Amino acid sequence: MIPEGSSVHPYAHCSSADMSLLGKRAAAGRKLCSLVFTGCQEMLVRQLRTTVPVFKFWERDIKAEYGRERKTLPDKQMVVDGLKELKHEVGVWKDEFWNKFTKEPLFLVRPGEVDTVFQLNSEAALERWIVTADRDNSDGQSQGELVLGRHGKAVLRGTLDTTPPKDGSKQRAGYCNMRCLRPQKSFKRDGFFDWSAYTHVVLRVRGDGRSYMLNLASMGYFDLMWNDMYSFPLYTRGGPYWQVSRIPFSKFFLSSKGRIQDKQCPLMQDRITSIGITAAGVSGPFQLEIDYIGLEMDPKHDEEFAYEMYKTPSFIAGV
Amino acid sequence: MVLYFPPFIYTFFVLLGTIITISSNSMFGMWMGLEINLMAFIPMMINSEFNKKSTEAAIKYFLIQALASAMVIFGMMTFFMFNSLFSSAASKVFMSIALCTKLGMAPFHFWFPEVLEGLTWINAMILLTWQKISPLIILSFFLLNKFILILAVSSAVLGAISGINQTSVRKILAFSSISHLGWITTIMIANSSLWVNYFLIYVMISFILCLSFWTLNLNYFSQLITMKDLSKKFMVFINLLSLGGLPPLLGFLPKWMAIYILKWKFSVLTVLIFSSLITLFFYTRLCFSTFSLHVQNNLWLIKENNKKKSIILSTLMLFSVLGILPLSLIFL
C-alpha cells in the first residue's frame, strides 16, 4: 500500500517487465483515443456536406426531396368535386370501351411521314406542359415561361443563372425545364405514350444557338426506376430560319436524376411517360420557339442502340 | 455483372423443379419443386438480355410467383386442420387461387402480359409452355368443380376481350394463353385426362409461333406489314389462325376434343366458343390489314433471304395445316 501524500511514483512497486507491458497498453490506449477523437472531428466536419445524403432503402414518394405540404380543401368540397370528376371519368371510360370494340389500332405507319404528337399553337395545347425553373424550388435564380409567341407558336423563354444558392446545399444551379403531362386513361390511371411503331422524334424549332436537352422520361414500375430519363442534346442554330431536328430513338442514353448510368440500355418506345426540353448550363437569357413535336418511321434506320456495352469485371461499371 | 453459371444450369433446374413437383409423394415436395422452378427461371430471364424491360419483368414475376408459392404452402397447411385430407373446400379454394395466380388465369392474370412483354423469345416460350405444367398438374389434384368453372370461364372471356386492340405480338400470345387455360381447366373439370392432349397441342402451336416470330424478328404487327415476302406473312397468319382455333388447322383439334367432352354442359360450351370467336375476329382483322394495306414505295422494304429459316418454318407450317388429319385419328 502506498501511503497518501508520498512522492513515490504510482507504479514504483511494479517490476520492469510489468512496466514495459503497461507502457505498451498505455500507448495503445492513447492511440485508440486519438483515433476516436479524429474520427469525431471528421464526423463533425462531414456534417457540413453540400450534397444531400441518401440513407433510404426505398423511396416512398415520387416527388422525393421536392415534395411539399399542400393545402387540402374541406371534405364536403372534395366530395362535390369528386362527383363532378366521376361523371367526366365515366364518360372517358365509356369512350375507351367503345373505341376498343369498334376501332382498329394503328397498324400501318407510313414511312417518311411525320405524325405530329404535339402541335404547340394554342393556349389549350400549352396547358398540357409544365414549366419548372430553379426559382420554383428555391434552388437558384433562373426563371422561365412557356407562352404563345408573336408567330402563334409556343416560346420557351427566360433567363438562366448558374450561381448556386448561398445556403450551400447545392453545388450547381441553373436550369429551366418544360415537360408534358403524363397521358392518363379513365379514372386517372397512368398511361404511356406508345411510340413503338416509330423510329425518330422530329421537332420543328427555332432556337437561339444554345444546346438544349431533349428528355424522354420512361418512369418504371419500381421506385428505383421512377427517375429513369432518356436524353439527347437538341442542338439549335440560332438563325432566323426554322430547323427540323430528327433524332432517332436509338441515340437516347439513360440517366437517372441527372446522373448518366453506367449500364446503358435502349429506350422502351412503348413505355414513355413524358417528353421534355431542358435549358441549362450557361448563364444568360434563352429562347426556344417550338412549332411541333412529331414522330417519324424510317424503315432504313436499323440502328438498335448507339452505345455499346462492353463486358467489364464485376463492380467496375457500377453494376 | 459477370455470372459464372452458363444457362444450361438454369435450364436443368427449371426441368428438375417441374419433375420434382410432378413426381413427389407429399405436398411439401410439390411445393419444393415449384420453388426450385421459380428460382431457376428468374436468372434465365435476367441473363438473356441486359435490358430495363427484362429486369422489370423478372422482378414482377418473382414477386407474384413468390406470393403464390406462399399461398400454396399456406393452403397446404390448412388441409391438415380438420384431421382429414382433402375434405375441406376452403383449403381447395386457397390452393386453386394460388395455382391460378401461378398459371396466369383470370382474374389473377394481370401480371402475365407485362412479364411476357419483357422476355426474349426462348424465355417467352418456356413461360408459355413449360412453366404451366406443374401448376396444371397440381390443379388437377385439388379440383373444386364449381369454383374452378367460374375461373375457367372468366379466363376464356377475359383473355378474348383483353386481346382485342393489341398491337404487340407478345401480348397477343399472352392473352391467347390465358384464353386457352380457360379451355384446359374446363376439360379438366369434365374429364380428368384429356386436358393433357389439349395442352400438348397448345404447346406445339406456341412453339411454332414463337419460333417464327423469333426468326422473323417480329415484335409488333406493324413490322409485318412492311415485309415484302408474302410467304412469311402467310406463315405467320396460318399459325396465328391455328392458335385461334380456325377449323381445318391444327388448333381446331383441341377445341373439337373439348366440344366432344363438354357435350353435356352446353351453356359453358357456348360461352367458351363465343370467346374464341372474339379472338378469331381479331386475328382475321389483323390478317386482312396485313395483306391489304400496301406500302407504296418498294425501295424501302427490307428483304431477307435465308433459306434455312424458310425451310424450317415451312415444314412447321405444313404440320400446322395438315396435322389435324393424323392427330384426329389418334385422339378422337
Coordinates of N, CA and C in Angstrom, one line a residue, chain B residues 1 5 12 21 51 65 73 80 83 139 145 157 331:
Chain B
M1 N -23.0 -7.6 -65.0 CA -22.4 -8.4 -64.0 C -22.0 -9.8 -64.5
F5 N -22.3 -19.1 -64.1 CA -23.0 -20.3 -64.5 C -23.6 -20.2 -65.9
F12 N -31.5 -26.8 -66.4 CA -31.5 -28.1 -65.7 C -32.4 -27.9 -64.4
T21 N -42.0 -31.6 -58.7 CA -43.4 -31.4 -58.4 C -44.3 -32.5 -58.9
N51 N -31.4 -5.5 -70.1 CA -32.4 -4.5 -70.5 C -33.2 -4.1 -69.3
Q65 N -45.0 -14.7 -58.2 CA -44.8 -16.1 -58.0 C -44.5 -16.5 -56.6
I73 N -48.2 -23.0 -50.0 CA -47.9 -23.7 -48.8 C -48.8 -23.4 -47.6
F80 N -54.5 -29.9 -43.3 CA -54.4 -30.8 -42.1 C -55.1 -30.2 -40.9
N83 N -58.2 -32.6 -39.3 CA -57.8 -34.0 -39.1 C -58.2 -35.0 -40.2
L139 N -53.2 -28.6 -60.0 CA -54.6 -28.2 -60.0 C -55.6 -29.3 -60.3
N145 N -65.0 -28.3 -58.4 CA -65.6 -28.1 -59.7 C -66.3 -26.8 -59.9
V157 N -63.2 -15.7 -71.3 CA -63.8 -14.5 -71.7 C -62.9 -13.3 -71.6
F331 N -56.5 -39.1 -81.6 CA -57.1 -38.6 -80.4 C -58.6 -38.8 -80.4

